[in-house]
Structures are given as structure tokens and as C-alpha cells.
Amino acid sequence: IFFTYTEWKTSRSQFLEEIFSKLSFPIFVKGNHLGSSVGLFKATSESELAEMIDEAFTYDSKVIVEQGISGREIEFAVYGNDCPHAFPPGEVIANGNVYDYAAKYGENSFPTTASAKLTEEQIEEGCQLARKCYLFLGCQGLTRVDFFLDDQGVYWLNEMNPIPGFTQISLFPSICKANGLAFEALIDKLIILGLHKHRNKLRREVRTQ
């Protein structure tokens, strides 16, 4: 459920009624434009929820309220333009805890693996879904596609990260490396994809002249 600060100010009770009728706790509140789990809150009761929405609006002018999902956080490295490739995924080992800013970057950050332990069927299904999301949103170059895999084995799209991290602990380059694409070769591919995108843009411009 998505709303702006102005909508929340004028229709607070209606939005709370909609949330309580459609979602069950735990419920997550987060700013629409933020990354790295900044402005992310987990509400476990009605009294907490309104306070956390107010707090989220100190970070952003638009807020998303979502149903909490019990499951594993599975992340896919996808690259390409019109014909994207998705590698077998990595995983954040959260053990049911909230993967917030401190858990990502703090001294006691959660461990990750570049090779999630999944069945071949789960890997293939996830890769297909990641590519489908990539194409549907018109992504180019690279994107990290993050899912939750629930206890029933169902994938739920969490987010698309168009500027994934490239640090020593970042999953995107780690997944690529684990699947035989070293960092230098990955950078070469991204440059080639950028040049290809640029040539296609020039070609379209010539056709319209």
C-alpha cells in the first residue's frame, strides 16, 4: 500500500483502515526512494504502525507499507540489454532477522553467500523470474534482482537494485565471480553493453531524421 505525505496527512484513518484490512503483522514500512534499508521499520502491532509511518515520512515524501514475508532472501545478478543473463543466485543469511542498515554495513553485519543452496528447479525458476522482471522494467546494463523465497517455495519480488554495490562484500560481483565471471571481465562486459546501448540510441536518432 503506497501513499504520499499529503495523502497520509489528509486521510490517515482511511489508510490505517485499509492496511489493517489487507495486511497482517509483521508489517514493514519504508521510504519509496531510499536504499540500503534507510528509513525501514518493522511494525508488530497497530500502535507501532502509525508511529513508524510518521517516522518514515521524516526520511521520504512517499511511503510503502508491505506485508512481512517469512523466508530466505535470494539475490540474482542480472546483466545484459535486450537479452539479459541471470546467474544462479546468492543469499543473505538473515535467519529471520531484519536486514537493516546496521545488518548490512555494521561491525556485526549478516553473512552472505554467493551460491545459495537451492534445487536446480528453484534456481531455474528464479533465473527466469529475474530475467522477466528485468525485461518488464526495461533495465539495461546490470541490475540485482532480490526475492524472498517463502516457506512454501514461492518467490516474492522484493526489489530491483539498479546500482548494486561493487565493494569486496557486495553480492553482485561475488555472484558473478562464483559463476566464472571475474571482476575485470564483468567491467568489460558492462562497458560493451553501454556502448551497444549508445549505438542503438544513435541508430534510432538517424532513423527519425
mmCIF file of C-alpha atoms in Angstrom:
data_model
loop_
_atom_site.group_PDB
_atom_site.id
_atom_site.type_symbol
_atom_site.label_atom_id
_atom_site.label_comp_id
_atom_site.label_asym_id
_atom_site.label_seq_id
_atom_site.Cartn_x
_atom_site.Cartn_y
_atom_site.Cartn_z
ATOM 1 C CA ILE A 1 0.000 0.000 0.000
ATOM 2 C CA PHE A 2 1.526 3.262 -1.188
ATOM 3 C CA PHE A 3 0.763 6.858 -0.247
ATOM 4 C CA THR A 4 2.317 10.314 -0.128
ATOM 5 C CA TYR A 5 2.819 12.548 2.895
ATOM 6 C CA THR A 6 -0.059 14.799 1.805
ATOM 7 C CA GLU A 7 -2.393 11.802 1.435
ATOM 8 C CA TRP A 8 -1.348 10.500 4.847
ATOM 9 C CA LYS A 9 -1.996 13.875 6.489
ATOM 10 C CA THR A 10 -5.489 14.201 4.981
ATOM 11 C CA SER A 11 -6.612 10.530 5.066
ATOM 12 C CA ARG A 12 -4.671 8.950 7.904
ATOM 13 C CA SER A 13 -7.549 6.923 9.359
ATOM 14 C CA GLN A 14 -8.647 5.619 5.946
ATOM 15 C CA PHE A 15 -5.143 4.363 5.133
ATOM 16 C CA LEU A 16 -4.816 2.683 8.516
ATOM 17 C CA GLU A 17 -8.177 1.005 7.971
ATOM 18 C CA GLU A 18 -7.055 -0.220 4.538
ATOM 19 C CA ILE A 19 -3.763 -1.528 5.928
ATOM 20 C CA PHE A 20 -5.422 -3.424 8.783
ATOM 21 C CA SER A 21 -7.996 -4.949 6.417
ATOM 22 C CA LYS A 22 -5.490 -6.101 3.784
ATOM 23 C CA LEU A 23 -2.266 -6.875 5.674
ATOM 24 C CA SER A 24 -1.326 -8.811 8.785
ATOM 25 C CA PHE A 25 1.582 -8.305 11.151
ATOM 26 C CA PRO A 26 4.503 -8.104 10.921
ATOM 27 C CA ILE A 27 4.202 -5.150 8.535
ATOM 28 C CA PHE A 28 7.140 -3.298 7.020
ATOM 29 C CA VAL A 29 7.235 0.453 6.413
ATOM 30 C CA LYS A 30 9.833 2.081 4.163
ATOM 31 C CA GLY A 31 10.502 5.199 2.160
ATOM 32 C CA ASN A 32 9.936 4.824 -1.567
ATOM 33 C CA HIS A 33 13.145 6.475 -2.796
ATOM 34 C CA LEU A 34 15.680 5.241 -0.261
ATOM 35 C CA GLY A 35 18.249 2.463 -0.443
ATOM 36 C CA SER A 36 20.383 0.427 1.965
ATOM 37 C CA SER A 37 17.355 -0.057 4.248
ATOM 38 C CA VAL A 38 17.490 3.568 5.422
ATOM 39 C CA GLY A 39 14.093 4.560 6.809
ATOM 40 C CA LEU A 40 12.967 0.926 7.111
ATOM 41 C CA PHE A 41 10.769 -0.127 10.047
ATOM 42 C CA LYS A 42 9.114 -3.359 11.196
ATOM 43 C CA ALA A 43 5.787 -2.947 12.966
ATOM 44 C CA THR A 44 4.344 -5.784 15.043
ATOM 45 C CA SER A 45 1.237 -4.017 16.409
ATOM 46 C CA GLU A 46 -1.330 -1.380 15.481
ATOM 47 C CA SER A 47 0.094 1.091 17.980
ATOM 48 C CA GLU A 48 3.561 0.797 16.432
ATOM 49 C CA LEU A 49 2.418 1.125 12.836
ATOM 50 C CA ALA A 50 1.181 4.742 12.821
ATOM 51 C CA GLU A 51 4.282 5.896 14.701
ATOM 52 C CA MET A 52 6.574 4.147 12.223
ATOM 53 C CA ILE A 53 4.752 5.639 9.248
ATOM 54 C CA ASP A 54 5.225 9.101 10.788
ATOM 55 C CA GLU A 55 8.916 8.311 11.298
ATOM 56 C CA ALA A 56 9.307 7.033 7.712
ATOM 57 C CA PHE A 57 7.970 10.347 6.426
ATOM 58 C CA THR A 58 10.928 12.114 8.072
ATOM 59 C CA TYR A 59 13.079 10.281 5.505
ATOM 60 C CA ASP A 60 10.916 10.452 2.381
ATOM 61 C CA SER A 61 7.788 12.082 0.951
ATOM 62 C CA LYS A 62 6.354 8.746 -0.234
ATOM 63 C CA VAL A 63 5.978 5.577 1.820
ATOM 64 C CA ILE A 64 5.305 1.921 1.033
ATOM 65 C CA VAL A 65 3.653 -0.393 3.563
ATOM 66 C CA GLU A 66 4.145 -4.102 2.870
ATOM 67 C CA GLN A 67 3.197 -7.484 4.228
ATOM 68 C CA GLY A 68 6.045 -9.207 6.057
ATOM 69 C CA ILE A 69 7.123 -12.493 4.463
ATOM 70 C CA SER A 70 8.810 -15.327 6.311
ATOM 71 C CA GLY A 71 11.506 -16.783 4.103
ATOM 72 C CA ARG A 72 15.021 -16.565 2.683
ATOM 73 C CA GLU A 73 16.492 -13.525 0.909
ATOM 74 C CA ILE A 74 17.704 -14.714 -2.506
ATOM 75 C CA GLU A 75 19.548 -12.297 -4.821
ATOM 76 C CA PHE A 76 20.226 -12.622 -8.556
ATOM 77 C CA ALA A 77 22.921 -10.862 -10.571
ATOM 78 C CA VAL A 78 21.458 -9.967 -13.983
ATOM 79 C CA TYR A 79 23.268 -8.224 -16.830
ATOM 80 C CA GLY A 80 22.506 -7.526 -20.476
ATOM 81 C CA ASN A 81 20.361 -5.221 -22.534
ATOM 82 C CA ASP A 82 17.566 -6.785 -24.577
ATOM 83 C CA CYS A 83 18.773 -10.354 -23.897
ATOM 84 C CA PRO A 84 19.653 -10.439 -20.196
ATOM 85 C CA HIS A 85 21.572 -13.207 -18.446
ATOM 86 C CA ALA A 86 20.884 -14.225 -14.845
ATOM 87 C CA PHE A 87 23.416 -16.168 -12.790
ATOM 88 C CA PRO A 88 22.454 -18.724 -10.121
ATOM 89 C CA PRO A 89 21.769 -16.636 -7.022
ATOM 90 C CA GLY A 90 23.449 -15.730 -3.781
ATOM 91 C CA GLU A 91 21.778 -15.373 -0.414
ATOM 92 C CA VAL A 92 21.751 -13.109 2.624
ATOM 93 C CA ILE A 93 21.838 -15.321 5.735
ATOM 94 C CA ALA A 94 19.385 -13.298 7.802
ATOM 95 C CA ASN A 95 17.865 -16.184 9.815
ATOM 96 C CA GLY A 96 14.536 -14.362 10.047
ATOM 97 C CA ASN A 97 16.042 -11.083 11.268
ATOM 98 C CA VAL A 98 15.544 -7.677 9.635
ATOM 99 C CA TYR A 99 18.292 -6.880 7.120
ATOM 100 C CA ASP A 100 18.568 -3.222 8.097
ATOM 101 C CA TYR A 101 21.382 -0.709 7.594
ATOM 102 C CA ALA A 102 23.409 -1.939 10.570
ATOM 103 C CA ALA A 103 22.999 -5.543 9.447
ATOM 104 C CA LYS A 104 24.349 -4.587 6.024
ATOM 105 C CA TYR A 105 27.250 -2.329 6.962
ATOM 106 C CA GLY A 106 27.836 -2.586 10.706
ATOM 107 C CA GLU A 107 30.521 -4.462 12.608
ATOM 108 C CA ASN A 108 28.146 -7.426 13.085
ATOM 109 C CA SER A 109 26.774 -7.468 9.542
ATOM 110 C CA PHE A 110 24.889 -10.547 8.373
ATOM 111 C CA PRO A 111 26.882 -13.159 6.454
ATOM 112 C CA THR A 112 26.177 -13.757 2.771
ATOM 113 C CA THR A 113 26.954 -16.479 0.274
ATOM 114 C CA ALA A 114 27.454 -16.116 -3.474
ATOM 115 C CA SER A 115 25.993 -19.599 -4.040
ATOM 116 C CA ALA A 116 22.601 -20.148 -2.415
ATOM 117 C CA LYS A 117 21.757 -23.767 -1.586
ATOM 118 C CA LEU A 118 18.742 -24.370 -3.799
ATOM 119 C CA THR A 119 17.468 -27.156 -6.023
ATOM 120 C CA GLU A 120 18.121 -26.961 -9.761
ATOM 121 C CA GLU A 121 14.397 -26.346 -10.268
ATOM 122 C CA GLN A 122 14.409 -23.441 -7.800
ATOM 123 C CA ILE A 123 17.477 -21.920 -9.435
ATOM 124 C CA GLU A 124 15.977 -22.154 -12.924
ATOM 125 C CA GLU A 125 12.626 -20.740 -11.797
ATOM 126 C CA GLY A 126 14.352 -17.871 -10.011
ATOM 127 C CA CYS A 127 16.566 -17.053 -13.011
ATOM 128 C CA GLN A 128 13.528 -16.977 -15.295
ATOM 129 C CA LEU A 129 11.652 -14.663 -12.925
ATOM 130 C CA ALA A 130 14.692 -12.391 -12.552
ATOM 131 C CA ARG A 131 15.040 -12.065 -16.335
ATOM 132 C CA LYS A 132 11.300 -11.448 -16.704
ATOM 133 C CA CYS A 133 11.391 -8.634 -14.106
ATOM 134 C CA TYR A 134 14.468 -7.150 -15.790
ATOM 135 C CA LEU A 135 12.791 -7.042 -19.199
ATOM 136 C CA PHE A 136 9.443 -5.865 -17.846
ATOM 137 C CA LEU A 137 11.030 -2.787 -16.256
ATOM 138 C CA GLY A 138 13.208 -2.080 -19.293
ATOM 139 C CA CYS A 139 16.503 -2.486 -17.429
ATOM 140 C CA GLN A 140 19.810 -2.058 -19.247
ATOM 141 C CA GLY A 141 23.375 -2.926 -18.290
ATOM 142 C CA LEU A 142 23.014 -4.537 -14.871
ATOM 143 C CA THR A 143 20.570 -4.938 -12.014
ATOM 144 C CA ARG A 144 20.479 -7.011 -8.850
ATOM 145 C CA VAL A 145 17.064 -8.642 -8.535
ATOM 146 C CA ASP A 146 16.134 -9.564 -4.965
ATOM 147 C CA PHE A 147 13.443 -12.051 -3.979
ATOM 148 C CA PHE A 148 12.079 -13.613 -0.842
ATOM 149 C CA LEU A 149 11.672 -17.378 -1.109
ATOM 150 C CA ASP A 150 8.936 -18.280 1.354
ATOM 151 C CA ASP A 151 8.475 -21.460 3.351
ATOM 152 C CA GLN A 152 6.242 -22.885 0.617
ATOM 153 C CA GLY A 153 8.925 -22.390 -2.039
ATOM 154 C CA VAL A 154 7.225 -19.372 -3.662
ATOM 155 C CA TYR A 155 9.322 -16.446 -4.920
ATOM 156 C CA TRP A 156 8.199 -12.915 -3.990
ATOM 157 C CA LEU A 157 9.865 -9.943 -5.670
ATOM 158 C CA ASN A 158 11.432 -7.707 -3.022
ATOM 159 C CA GLU A 159 13.222 -5.078 -5.087
ATOM 160 C CA MET A 160 15.247 -4.247 -8.167
ATOM 161 C CA ASN A 161 18.587 -2.626 -7.356
ATOM 162 C CA PRO A 162 19.788 -0.737 -10.471
ATOM 163 C CA ILE A 163 23.062 0.394 -8.842
ATOM 164 C CA PRO A 164 24.207 -2.644 -6.833
ATOM 165 C CA GLY A 165 27.295 -2.342 -4.695
ATOM 166 C CA PHE A 166 30.732 -3.228 -6.042
ATOM 167 C CA THR A 167 32.617 -3.482 -2.766
ATOM 168 C CA GLN A 168 34.552 -6.521 -1.557
ATOM 169 C CA ILE A 169 31.464 -7.789 0.272
ATOM 170 C CA SER A 170 28.864 -6.901 -2.378
ATOM 171 C CA LEU A 171 26.848 -9.826 -3.693
ATOM 172 C CA PHE A 172 26.543 -8.742 -7.336
ATOM 173 C CA PRO A 173 30.250 -9.058 -8.233
ATOM 174 C CA SER A 174 30.626 -12.004 -5.834
ATOM 175 C CA ILE A 175 27.865 -13.925 -7.617
ATOM 176 C CA CYS A 176 29.445 -13.165 -10.982
ATOM 177 C CA LYS A 177 32.852 -14.328 -9.766
ATOM 178 C CA ALA A 178 31.398 -17.522 -8.275
ATOM 179 C CA ASN A 179 29.972 -18.317 -11.704
ATOM 180 C CA GLY A 180 33.218 -17.749 -13.597
ATOM 181 C CA LEU A 181 32.953 -14.035 -14.452
ATOM 182 C CA ALA A 182 35.886 -12.269 -12.780
ATOM 183 C CA PHE A 183 35.654 -8.598 -11.793
ATOM 184 C CA GLU A 184 37.760 -7.301 -14.709
ATOM 185 C CA ALA A 185 35.747 -9.317 -17.241
ATOM 186 C CA LEU A 186 32.498 -8.081 -15.669
ATOM 187 C CA ILE A 187 33.596 -4.457 -16.078
ATOM 188 C CA ASP A 188 34.492 -5.162 -19.728
ATOM 189 C CA LYS A 189 31.013 -6.613 -20.317
ATOM 190 C CA LEU A 190 29.323 -3.595 -18.745
ATOM 191 C CA ILE A 191 31.347 -1.207 -20.923
ATOM 192 C CA ILE A 192 30.421 -3.202 -24.032
ATOM 193 C CA LEU A 193 26.741 -3.173 -23.013
ATOM 194 C CA GLY A 194 26.916 0.608 -22.539
ATOM 195 C CA LEU A 195 28.475 1.075 -25.974
ATOM 196 C CA HIS A 196 25.847 -1.192 -27.509
ATOM 197 C CA LYS A 197 23.069 0.814 -25.875
ATOM 198 C CA HIS A 198 24.619 4.042 -27.155
ATOM 199 C CA ARG A 199 24.885 2.710 -30.726
ATOM 200 C CA ASN A 200 21.249 1.666 -30.654
ATOM 201 C CA LYS A 201 20.291 5.145 -29.493
ATOM 202 C CA LEU A 202 22.252 6.743 -32.357
ATOM 203 C CA ARG A 203 20.658 4.331 -34.833
ATOM 204 C CA ARG A 204 17.174 5.340 -33.680
ATOM 205 C CA GLU A 205 18.054 9.010 -33.946
ATOM 206 C CA VAL A 206 19.262 8.558 -37.536
ATOM 207 C CA ARG A 207 16.028 6.812 -38.479
ATOM 208 C CA THR A 208 13.926 9.697 -37.138
ATOM 209 C CA GLN A 209 15.836 12.366 -39.061
#
